[in-house]
XYZ file of C-alpha atoms in Angstrom:
616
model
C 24.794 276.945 -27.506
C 22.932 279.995 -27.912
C 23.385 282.842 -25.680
C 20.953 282.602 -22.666
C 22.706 279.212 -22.432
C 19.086 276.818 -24.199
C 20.333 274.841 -26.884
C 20.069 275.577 -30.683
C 16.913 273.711 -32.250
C 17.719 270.643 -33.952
C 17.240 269.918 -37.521
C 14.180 267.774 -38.370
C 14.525 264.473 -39.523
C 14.317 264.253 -43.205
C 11.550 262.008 -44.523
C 12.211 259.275 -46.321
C 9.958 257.192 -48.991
C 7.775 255.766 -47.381
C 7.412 257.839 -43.814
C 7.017 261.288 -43.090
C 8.056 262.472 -39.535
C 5.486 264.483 -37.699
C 5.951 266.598 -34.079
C 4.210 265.144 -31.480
C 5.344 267.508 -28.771
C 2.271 269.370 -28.810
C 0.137 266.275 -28.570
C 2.267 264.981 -25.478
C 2.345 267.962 -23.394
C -1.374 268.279 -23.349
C -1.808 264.629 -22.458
C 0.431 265.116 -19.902
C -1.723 268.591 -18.324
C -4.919 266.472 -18.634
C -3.359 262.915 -15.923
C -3.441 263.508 -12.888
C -0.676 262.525 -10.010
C -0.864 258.694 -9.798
C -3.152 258.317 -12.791
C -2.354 255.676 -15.683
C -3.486 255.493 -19.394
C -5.399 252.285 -19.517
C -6.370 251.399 -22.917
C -6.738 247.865 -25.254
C -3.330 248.096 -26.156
C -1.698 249.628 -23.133
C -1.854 248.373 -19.952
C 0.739 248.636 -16.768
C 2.512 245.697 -17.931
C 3.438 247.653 -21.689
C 4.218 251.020 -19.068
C 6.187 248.968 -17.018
C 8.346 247.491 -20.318
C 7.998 250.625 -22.289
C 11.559 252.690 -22.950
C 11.288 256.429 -22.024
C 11.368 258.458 -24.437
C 12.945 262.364 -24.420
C 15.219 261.090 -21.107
C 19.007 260.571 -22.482
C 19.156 257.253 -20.845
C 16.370 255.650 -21.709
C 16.007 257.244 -25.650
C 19.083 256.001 -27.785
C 17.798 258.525 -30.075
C 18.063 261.782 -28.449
C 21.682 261.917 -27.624
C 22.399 261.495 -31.608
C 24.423 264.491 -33.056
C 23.310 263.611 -36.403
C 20.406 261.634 -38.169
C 21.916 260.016 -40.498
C 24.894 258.889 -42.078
C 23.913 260.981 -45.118
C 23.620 264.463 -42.781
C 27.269 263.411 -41.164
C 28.838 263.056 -44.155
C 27.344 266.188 -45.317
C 28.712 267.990 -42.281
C 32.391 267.099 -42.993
C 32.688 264.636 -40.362
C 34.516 261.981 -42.658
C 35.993 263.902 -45.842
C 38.015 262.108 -48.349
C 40.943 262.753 -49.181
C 41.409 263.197 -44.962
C 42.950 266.708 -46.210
C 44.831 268.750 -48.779
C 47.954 268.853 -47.397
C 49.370 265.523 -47.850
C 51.162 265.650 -44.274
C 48.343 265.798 -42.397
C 46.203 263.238 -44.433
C 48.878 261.025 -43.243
C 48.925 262.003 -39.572
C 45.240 261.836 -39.610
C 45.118 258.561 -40.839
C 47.206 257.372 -38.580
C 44.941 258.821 -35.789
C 42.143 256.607 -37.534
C 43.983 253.657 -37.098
C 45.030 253.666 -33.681
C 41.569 254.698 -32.827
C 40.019 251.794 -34.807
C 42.635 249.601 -32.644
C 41.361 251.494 -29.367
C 37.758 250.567 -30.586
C 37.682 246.661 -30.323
C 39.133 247.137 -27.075
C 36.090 249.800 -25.823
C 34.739 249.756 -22.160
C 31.130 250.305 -21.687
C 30.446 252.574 -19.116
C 28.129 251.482 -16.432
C 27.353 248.275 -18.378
C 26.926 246.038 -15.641
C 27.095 242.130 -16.011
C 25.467 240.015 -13.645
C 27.748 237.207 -14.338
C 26.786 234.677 -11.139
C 24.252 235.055 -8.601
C 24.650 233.172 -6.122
C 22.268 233.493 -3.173
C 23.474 232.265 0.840
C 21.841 232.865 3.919
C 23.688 236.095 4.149
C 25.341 236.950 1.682
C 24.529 237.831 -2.065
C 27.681 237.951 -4.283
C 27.645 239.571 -7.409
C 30.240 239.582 -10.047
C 30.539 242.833 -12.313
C 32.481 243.276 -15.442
C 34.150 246.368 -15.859
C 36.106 245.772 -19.518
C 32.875 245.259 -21.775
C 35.308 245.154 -24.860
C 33.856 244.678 -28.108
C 35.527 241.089 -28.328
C 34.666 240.374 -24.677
C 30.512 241.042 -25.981
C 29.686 245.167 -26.464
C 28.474 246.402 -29.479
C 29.720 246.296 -33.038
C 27.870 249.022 -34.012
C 28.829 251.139 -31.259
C 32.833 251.100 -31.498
C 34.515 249.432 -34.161
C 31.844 251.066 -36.928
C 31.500 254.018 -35.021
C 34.419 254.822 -37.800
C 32.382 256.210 -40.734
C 34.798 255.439 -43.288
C 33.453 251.456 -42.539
C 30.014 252.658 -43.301
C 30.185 253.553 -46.473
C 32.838 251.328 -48.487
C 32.550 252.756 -51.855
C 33.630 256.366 -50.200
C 37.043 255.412 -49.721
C 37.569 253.736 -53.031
C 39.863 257.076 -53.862
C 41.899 256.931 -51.200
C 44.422 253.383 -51.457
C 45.603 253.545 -47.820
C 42.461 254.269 -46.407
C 40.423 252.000 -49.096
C 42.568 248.815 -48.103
C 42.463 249.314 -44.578
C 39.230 249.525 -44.026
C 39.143 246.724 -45.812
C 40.728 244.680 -43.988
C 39.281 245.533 -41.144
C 35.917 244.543 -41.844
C 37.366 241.016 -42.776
C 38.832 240.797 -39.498
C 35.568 241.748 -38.001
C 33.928 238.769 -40.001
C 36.348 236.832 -39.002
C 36.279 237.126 -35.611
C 32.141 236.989 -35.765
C 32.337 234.208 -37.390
C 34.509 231.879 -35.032
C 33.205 233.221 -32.186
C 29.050 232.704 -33.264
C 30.853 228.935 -34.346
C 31.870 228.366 -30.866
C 28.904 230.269 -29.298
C 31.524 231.021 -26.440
C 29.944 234.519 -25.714
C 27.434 234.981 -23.316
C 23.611 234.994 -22.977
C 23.722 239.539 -22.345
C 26.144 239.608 -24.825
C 25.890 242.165 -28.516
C 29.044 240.694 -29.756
C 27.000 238.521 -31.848
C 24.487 241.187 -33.545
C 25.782 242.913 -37.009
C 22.707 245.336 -37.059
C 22.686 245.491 -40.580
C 26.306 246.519 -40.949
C 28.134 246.554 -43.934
C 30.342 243.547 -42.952
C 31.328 242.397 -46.406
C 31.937 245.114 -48.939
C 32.762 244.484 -52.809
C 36.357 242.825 -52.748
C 36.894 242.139 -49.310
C 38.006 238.726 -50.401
C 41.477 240.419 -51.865
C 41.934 242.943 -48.812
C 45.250 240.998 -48.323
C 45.939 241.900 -51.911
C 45.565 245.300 -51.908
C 47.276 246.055 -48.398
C 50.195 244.310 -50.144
C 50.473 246.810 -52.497
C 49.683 249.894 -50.105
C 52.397 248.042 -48.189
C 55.126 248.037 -51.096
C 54.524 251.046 -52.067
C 55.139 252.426 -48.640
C 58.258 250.362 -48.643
C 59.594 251.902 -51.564
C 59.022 255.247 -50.268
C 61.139 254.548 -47.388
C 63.801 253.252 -49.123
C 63.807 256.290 -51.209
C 63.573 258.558 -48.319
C 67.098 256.604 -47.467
C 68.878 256.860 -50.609
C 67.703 260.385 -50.658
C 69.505 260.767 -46.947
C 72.551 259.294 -48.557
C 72.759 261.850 -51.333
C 72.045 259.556 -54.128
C 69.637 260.065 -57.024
C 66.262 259.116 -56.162
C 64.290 257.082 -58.698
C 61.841 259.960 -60.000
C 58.805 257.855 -60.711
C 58.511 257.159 -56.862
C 56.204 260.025 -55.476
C 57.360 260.906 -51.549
C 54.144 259.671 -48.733
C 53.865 263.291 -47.939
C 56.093 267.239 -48.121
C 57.988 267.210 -45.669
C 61.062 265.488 -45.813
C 62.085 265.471 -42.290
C 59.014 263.254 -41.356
C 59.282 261.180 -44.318
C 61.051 258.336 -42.931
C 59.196 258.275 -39.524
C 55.552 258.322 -41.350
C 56.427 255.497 -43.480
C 57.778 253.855 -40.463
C 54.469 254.605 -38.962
C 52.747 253.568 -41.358
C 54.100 250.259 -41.987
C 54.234 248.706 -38.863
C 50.236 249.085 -38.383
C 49.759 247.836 -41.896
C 51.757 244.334 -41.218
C 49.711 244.478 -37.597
C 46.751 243.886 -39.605
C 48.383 241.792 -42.168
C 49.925 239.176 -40.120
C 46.297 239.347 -37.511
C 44.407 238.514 -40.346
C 46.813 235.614 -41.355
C 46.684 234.546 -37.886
C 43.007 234.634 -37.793
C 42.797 232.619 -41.009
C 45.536 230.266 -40.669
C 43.872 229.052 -36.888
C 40.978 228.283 -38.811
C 42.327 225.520 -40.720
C 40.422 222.155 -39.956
C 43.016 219.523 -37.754
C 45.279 222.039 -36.193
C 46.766 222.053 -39.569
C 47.450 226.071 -39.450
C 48.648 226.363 -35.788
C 52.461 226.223 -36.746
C 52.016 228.966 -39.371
C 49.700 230.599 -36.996
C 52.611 231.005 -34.334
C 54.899 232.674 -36.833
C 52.112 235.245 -37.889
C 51.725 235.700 -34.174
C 55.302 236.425 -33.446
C 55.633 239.167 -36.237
C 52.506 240.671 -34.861
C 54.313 240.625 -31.630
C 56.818 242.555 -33.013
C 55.232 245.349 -34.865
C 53.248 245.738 -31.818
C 56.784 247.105 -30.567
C 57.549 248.857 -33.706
C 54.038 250.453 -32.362
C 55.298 251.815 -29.261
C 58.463 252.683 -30.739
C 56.871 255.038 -33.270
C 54.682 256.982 -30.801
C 57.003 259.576 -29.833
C 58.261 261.085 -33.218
C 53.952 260.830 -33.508
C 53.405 262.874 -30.130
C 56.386 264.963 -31.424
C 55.172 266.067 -34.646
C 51.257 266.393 -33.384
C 49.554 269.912 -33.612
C 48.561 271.214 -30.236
C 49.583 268.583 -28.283
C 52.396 269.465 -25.183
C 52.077 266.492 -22.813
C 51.139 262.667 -23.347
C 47.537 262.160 -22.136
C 46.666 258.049 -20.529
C 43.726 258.294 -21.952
C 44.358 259.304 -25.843
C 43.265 256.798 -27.761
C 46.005 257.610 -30.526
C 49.170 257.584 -30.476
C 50.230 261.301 -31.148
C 47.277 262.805 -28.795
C 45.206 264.117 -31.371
C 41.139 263.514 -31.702
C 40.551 261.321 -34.714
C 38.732 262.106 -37.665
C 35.536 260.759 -38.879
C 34.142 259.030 -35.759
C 30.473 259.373 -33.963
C 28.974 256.673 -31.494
C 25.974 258.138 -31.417
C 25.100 257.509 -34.726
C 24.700 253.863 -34.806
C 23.259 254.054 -30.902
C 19.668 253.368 -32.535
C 20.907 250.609 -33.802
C 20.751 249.002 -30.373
C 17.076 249.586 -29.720
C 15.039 248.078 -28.058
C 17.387 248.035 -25.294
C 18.593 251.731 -23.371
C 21.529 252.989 -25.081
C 25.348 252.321 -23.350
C 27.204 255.083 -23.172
C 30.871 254.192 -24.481
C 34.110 255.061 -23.209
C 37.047 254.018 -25.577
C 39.986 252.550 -23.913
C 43.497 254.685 -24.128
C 45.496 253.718 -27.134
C 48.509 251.877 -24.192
C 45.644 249.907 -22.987
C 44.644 248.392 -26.255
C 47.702 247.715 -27.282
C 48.517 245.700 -24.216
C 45.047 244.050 -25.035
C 46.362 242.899 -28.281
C 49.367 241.435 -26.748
C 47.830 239.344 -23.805
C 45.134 238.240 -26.695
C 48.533 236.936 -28.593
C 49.823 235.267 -25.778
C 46.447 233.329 -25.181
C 45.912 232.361 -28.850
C 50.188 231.124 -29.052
C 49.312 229.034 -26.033
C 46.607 227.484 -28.078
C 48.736 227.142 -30.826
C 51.473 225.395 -28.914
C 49.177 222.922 -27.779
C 50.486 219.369 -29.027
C 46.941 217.950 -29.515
C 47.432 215.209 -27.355
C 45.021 212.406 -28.300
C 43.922 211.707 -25.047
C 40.508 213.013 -23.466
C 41.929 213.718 -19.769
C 44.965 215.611 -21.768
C 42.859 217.844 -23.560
C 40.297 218.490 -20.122
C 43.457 219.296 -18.066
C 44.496 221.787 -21.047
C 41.441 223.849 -20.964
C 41.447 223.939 -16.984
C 44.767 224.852 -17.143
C 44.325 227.530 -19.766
C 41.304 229.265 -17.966
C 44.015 230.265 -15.376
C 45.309 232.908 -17.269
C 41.309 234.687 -17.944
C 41.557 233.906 -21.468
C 39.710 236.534 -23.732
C 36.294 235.633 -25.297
C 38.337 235.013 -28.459
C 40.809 233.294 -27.370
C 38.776 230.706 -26.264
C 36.462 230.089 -29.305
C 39.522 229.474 -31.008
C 40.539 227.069 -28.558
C 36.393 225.110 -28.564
C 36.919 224.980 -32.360
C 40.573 223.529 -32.463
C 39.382 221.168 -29.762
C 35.624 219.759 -31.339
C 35.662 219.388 -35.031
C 32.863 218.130 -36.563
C 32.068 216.045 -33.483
C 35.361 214.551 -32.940
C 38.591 215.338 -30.841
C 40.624 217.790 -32.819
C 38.196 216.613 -35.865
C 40.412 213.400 -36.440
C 39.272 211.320 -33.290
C 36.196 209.809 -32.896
C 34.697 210.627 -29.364
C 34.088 207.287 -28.884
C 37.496 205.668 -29.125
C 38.464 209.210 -27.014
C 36.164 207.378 -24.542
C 37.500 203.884 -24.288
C 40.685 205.891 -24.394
C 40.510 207.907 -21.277
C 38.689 204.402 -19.893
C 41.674 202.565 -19.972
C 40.592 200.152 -23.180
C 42.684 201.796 -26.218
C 42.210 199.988 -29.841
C 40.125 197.569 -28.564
C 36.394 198.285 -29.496
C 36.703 198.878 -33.292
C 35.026 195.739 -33.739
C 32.113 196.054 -31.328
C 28.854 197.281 -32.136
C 27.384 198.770 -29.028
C 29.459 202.248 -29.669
C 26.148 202.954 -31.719
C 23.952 201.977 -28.854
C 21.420 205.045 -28.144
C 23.322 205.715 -24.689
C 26.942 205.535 -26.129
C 25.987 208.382 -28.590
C 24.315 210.312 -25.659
C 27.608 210.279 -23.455
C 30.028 210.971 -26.606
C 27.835 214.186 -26.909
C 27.838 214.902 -23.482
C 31.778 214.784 -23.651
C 31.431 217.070 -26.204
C 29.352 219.586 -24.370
C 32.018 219.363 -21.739
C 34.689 220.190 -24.012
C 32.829 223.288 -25.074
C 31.353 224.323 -21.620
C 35.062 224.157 -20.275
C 35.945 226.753 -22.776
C 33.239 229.491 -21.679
C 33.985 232.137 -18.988
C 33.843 231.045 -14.773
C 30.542 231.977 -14.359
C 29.005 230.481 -17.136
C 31.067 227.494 -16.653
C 30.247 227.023 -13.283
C 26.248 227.170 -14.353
C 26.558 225.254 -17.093
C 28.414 222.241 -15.231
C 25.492 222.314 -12.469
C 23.189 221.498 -14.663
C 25.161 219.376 -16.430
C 25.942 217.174 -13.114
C 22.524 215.752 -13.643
C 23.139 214.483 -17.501
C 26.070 212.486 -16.860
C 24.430 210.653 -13.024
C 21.235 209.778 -15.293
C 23.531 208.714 -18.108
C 25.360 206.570 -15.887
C 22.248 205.347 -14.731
C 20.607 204.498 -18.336
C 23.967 202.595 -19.439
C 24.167 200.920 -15.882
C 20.620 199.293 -17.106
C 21.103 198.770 -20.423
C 24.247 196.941 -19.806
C 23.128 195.039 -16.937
C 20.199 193.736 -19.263
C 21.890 192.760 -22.090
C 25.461 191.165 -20.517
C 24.250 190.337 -16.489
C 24.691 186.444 -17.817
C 27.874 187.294 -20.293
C 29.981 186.111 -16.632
C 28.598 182.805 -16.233
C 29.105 181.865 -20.574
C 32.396 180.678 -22.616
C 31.358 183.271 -25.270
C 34.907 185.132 -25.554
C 33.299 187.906 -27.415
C 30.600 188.564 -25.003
C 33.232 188.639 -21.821
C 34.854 191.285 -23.626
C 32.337 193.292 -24.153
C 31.155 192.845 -20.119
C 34.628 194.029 -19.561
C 34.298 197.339 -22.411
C 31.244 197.979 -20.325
C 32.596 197.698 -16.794
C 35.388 200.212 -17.645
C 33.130 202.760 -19.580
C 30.748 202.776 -16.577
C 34.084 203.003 -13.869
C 34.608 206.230 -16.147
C 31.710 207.781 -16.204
C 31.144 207.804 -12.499
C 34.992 209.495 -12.012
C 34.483 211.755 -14.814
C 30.938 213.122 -12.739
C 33.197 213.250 -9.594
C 35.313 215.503 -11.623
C 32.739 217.635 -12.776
C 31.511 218.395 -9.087
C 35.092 219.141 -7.901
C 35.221 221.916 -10.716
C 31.915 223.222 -9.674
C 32.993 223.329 -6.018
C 36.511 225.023 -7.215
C 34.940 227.336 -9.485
C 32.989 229.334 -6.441
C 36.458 229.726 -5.168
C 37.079 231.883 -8.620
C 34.107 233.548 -8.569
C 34.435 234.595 -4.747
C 31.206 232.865 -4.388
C 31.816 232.056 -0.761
C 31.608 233.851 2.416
C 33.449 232.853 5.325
C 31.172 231.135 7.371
C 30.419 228.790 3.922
C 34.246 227.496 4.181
C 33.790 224.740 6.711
C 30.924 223.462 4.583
C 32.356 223.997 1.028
C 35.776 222.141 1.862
C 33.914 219.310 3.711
C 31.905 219.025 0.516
C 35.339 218.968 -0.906
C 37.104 216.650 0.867
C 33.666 214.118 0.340
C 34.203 214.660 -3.566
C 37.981 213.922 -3.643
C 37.488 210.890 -1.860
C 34.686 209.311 -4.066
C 37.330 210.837 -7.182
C 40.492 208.694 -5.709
C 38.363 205.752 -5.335
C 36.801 205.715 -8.571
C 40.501 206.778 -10.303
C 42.551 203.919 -8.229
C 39.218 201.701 -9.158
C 39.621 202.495 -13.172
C 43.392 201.830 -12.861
C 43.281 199.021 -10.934
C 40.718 197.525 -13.745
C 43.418 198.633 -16.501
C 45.978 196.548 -14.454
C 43.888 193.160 -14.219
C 43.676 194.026 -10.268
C 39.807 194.816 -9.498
C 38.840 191.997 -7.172
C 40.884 194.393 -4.704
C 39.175 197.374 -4.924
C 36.122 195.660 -3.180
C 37.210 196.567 -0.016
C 36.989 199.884 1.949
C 38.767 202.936 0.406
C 41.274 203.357 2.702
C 42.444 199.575 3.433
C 42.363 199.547 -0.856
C 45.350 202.231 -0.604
C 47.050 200.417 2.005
C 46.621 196.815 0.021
C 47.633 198.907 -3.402
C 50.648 200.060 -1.661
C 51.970 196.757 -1.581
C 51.357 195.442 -4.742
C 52.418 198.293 -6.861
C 53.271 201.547 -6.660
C 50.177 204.016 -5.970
C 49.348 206.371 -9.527
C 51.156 210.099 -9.142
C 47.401 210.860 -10.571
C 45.563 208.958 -7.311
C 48.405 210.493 -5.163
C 48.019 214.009 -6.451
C 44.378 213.375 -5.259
C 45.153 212.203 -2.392
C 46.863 215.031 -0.847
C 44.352 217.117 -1.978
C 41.956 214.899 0.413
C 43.853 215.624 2.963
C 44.621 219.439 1.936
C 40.744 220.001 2.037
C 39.872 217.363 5.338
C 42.427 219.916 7.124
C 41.184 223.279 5.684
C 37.696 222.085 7.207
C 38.940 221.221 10.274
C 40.588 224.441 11.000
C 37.601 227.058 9.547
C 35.279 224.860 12.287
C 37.570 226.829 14.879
């Protein structure tokens, strides 16, 4: 800043082939002197409507490219902003890479500040409710470009190619990065507003990625032997010459390499993780579990290492919350601003990078929703695997988390890519192993509702709100798929009663269950809507009386159609033609009632008394 407080003048930005940039200042300003208030440039190519959608330029909100500190990657670079090696002295190359990789840790896990999701809308008579995000973490849908390769060292692979710690690392980050792209754009868990999706043009695959592991192996052994020379050496013994110490000082030997090693086999044993849940079948989820338990534990390793960091930092007196490292000190070679274009056309986020305690308590709740995934016995039974994923959403399951979970679940369009939907169906209608040898699975209708199961599978695994919008429309698909096989059935089989054709009775029988199904499984879908508002804090209070009554009229139709289906499975249907509640009474007596219709039952009565009481 210069001395009457202006700013210096900016450099100009460089030409390249094929453009030359020109100052329009001077042109703008005397536009501007020549409108007058509430006058509008009105041309064949701009109208209000392009003013209206038009970004503003010079206004640090609006411009994503006037808040840059540099140009380009090329004038960075040129400033000193990444230098390899890190620095001469080998001591504090090795502090200040370990600053770069708690900071690239801190980075996946980055809030955007004032970035805003309108997650549900959901308009009453007086109230609006409004659901904001405030952790807009790269892996929960922020920018790529923005945190994790806001580290320069990413941008420019070939750079590090000198330096084998930093070389393999940032290696294996960007194959993590692919990685995780890759399942989640599989899944297509992330939402509609969501930039977790868009690369930019980034350099997500450099030359060799495919042997990161490889070379962080060796990084990794030779760290290893460093430390255990840095013990013998602490033991008085001779010290194999042709090992060359991490760094000078002696007294920090042993905690660097300590340091050192327990983020390398972080990264190690994520990417195995990542890889191994990616095996088609669940055939990876055992190793997967292993590979999450060491992370686990050089996660503590981590934490333990942090104070001989803060301890041996330069200028540092007191641990700061919000250091995104664990010693306190400012990385080096990181800018945000310098991939902010990137973004355009939409206003540039300004990005706040959560504290280095906050991402690693990120990582761990992230490992404790993939291990549940990975504990998962892959029941082969629909309602099993629907009850999972309900059951899993409890917990607020991060974006990743749950594309693992759609992928493990639909396989190339089958149940943990082994079952066939349609035996999943028959399944969960109470007709196991008995339509192999039937050909109406491929009627036009049958495929419809396998795919609609599938849908519901994968709209189950997306976040509450999106869920919730998702299964409204979706409401609609399965009553006029009910509908369309209701027809087609009653078309083809209404005389299949009255014949001595054993085959066709059958079949009238597949058809009566798969329909009994259908309508429950709709009843279920509206119950989850209706439960879902709950999550969302949809509701007001006056909306209670109406919600539960709504409720309590779902839960009913639900038991009815679930005692119905069971009674069907147990040869007992001509009883279910009476009124609901004389049909629990009369099921009473013959056999015990299902916990299943029970459990429903008492939520009937849960929700008929809730209503009752909010009338009051």
């Amino acid at each position: 800043m210069a001395e009457d407080g202006s700013l210096p003048p900016r450099a100009s930005i460089p030409s390249g082939d094929n453009s030359v940039w020109a100052d329009v200042s001077p042109l703008l300003q005397a536009a501007c002197q020549d409108l007058q208030e509430g006058e509008l440039i009105h041309g064949d190519n701009f109208n209000l409507f392009a003013a209206m959608s038009a970004l503003e330029i010079m206004d640090p909100k609006m411009d994503s490219g006037i808040a840059c500190t540099y140009y380009s990657l090329d004038e960075a670079i040129e400033n000193g902003v990444a230098p390899i090696p890190i620095s001469a002295d080998k001591t504090t190359d090795v502090r200040c890479m370990i600053d770069i990789m708690d900071h690239l840790l801190a980075c996946e896990v980055s809030l955007s500040k004032g970035a805003e999701k309108f997650l549900s809308f959901s308009k009453t008579y007086s109230n609006i409710s409004i659901v904001r995000l405030t952790n807009a973490t790269w892996h929960k849908g922020h920018s790529l470009a923005q945190t994790v390769y806001s580290c320069l060292y990413l941008l420019r692979p070939e750079r590090t190619s000198s330096h084998a710690l930093l070389h393999s690392y940032c290696k294996v980050i960007r194959a993590t990065c692919k990685a995780i792209l890759s399942v989640v754009s599989q899944a297509r868990t992330h939402e509609e507003e969501d930039l977790f999706t868009m690369a930019y043009g980034l350099p997500l695959s450099g030359d060799g990625d495919e042997k990161c592991l490889s070379m962080l192996n060796a990084v990794e052994e030779t760290i290893s032997r460093q430390l255990r020379a840095c013990k013998v050496s602490s033991s008085k013994r001779r010290v194999p010459e042709d090992i060359e110490p991490l760094q000078n000082n002696p007294d920090l030997e042993e905690g660097y390499c300590k340091a050192l090693l327990c983020r390398l086999r972080f990264r190690k044993h994520f990417y195995h993780l990542l890889m191994s849940m990616k095996r088609p079948q669940g055939r990876g989820l055992e190793l997967a579990r292993k590979h999450i338990a060491s992370c686990i534990s050089e996660i503590d390793y981590i934490r333990k290492c942090s104070e001989f960091l803060r301890a041996n930092a330069h200028g540092i007196s007191e641990q700061n919350l919000d250091n995104t490292t664990a010693s306190g000190c400012q990385p080096i070679g990181f800018d945000a601003s310098l991939n902010c274009r990137l973004s355009a056309p939409t206003p540039p986020r300004s990005i706040k990078i959560h504290s280095w305690e906050k991402a690693l308590e990120y990582f761990m709740k992230l490992l404790q929703d993939l291990n549940v995934v990975c504990s998962y016995s892959l029941d082969p039974s629909l309602e099993a695997a629907l009850l999972f994923v309900v059951k899993f959403q409890k917990s607020r399951p991060d974006l990743v988390a749950r594309a693992h979970l759609q992928l493990l679940l639909v396989q190339d369009g089958k149940l943990y890519g082994r079952d066939p939907m349609f035996s999943m169906i028959t399944g969960a209608a109470g007709l196991p192993g008995v339509t192999e040898n039937y050909d109406f699975q491929k009627n036009e209708f049958m495929v419809q509702l396998g795919q609609l199961v599938i849908n519901l599978l994968k709209i189950l695994c997306t976040n509450a709100a999106w869920q919730r919008r998702k299964l409204g429309k979706m409401l609609q698909d399965w009553h006029v798929t009910y509908v369309q096989l209701e027809m087609t059935f009653k078309g083809e089989f209404e005389e299949a009663s009255k014949t001595s054709n054993n085959k066709q009775k059958i079949c009238f029988k597949i058809y009566q269950h798969i329909l009994a199904w259908v309508e429950e499984q709709t009843y279920w879908i509206a119950f989850r809507f209706l439960n879902l508002g709950f999550e969302l804090e949809l509701y007001s209070v006056h909306d209670y009386c109406m919600v539960y009554w709504y409720i309590y009229v779902v839960l009913i139709k639900l038991t009815e159609k679930k005692h119905l289906r069971m009674a069907m499975s147990s040869d007992s249907a001509k009883k279910k033609t009476k009124k609901k509640r004389d049909s629990f009474k009369d099921g009473e007596i013959d056999y015990q009632i299902p916990a299943a219709v029970m459990f429903l039952q008492s939520q009937i009565y849960l929700a008929e008394g809730l209503s009752m009481v909010c009338r009051f």
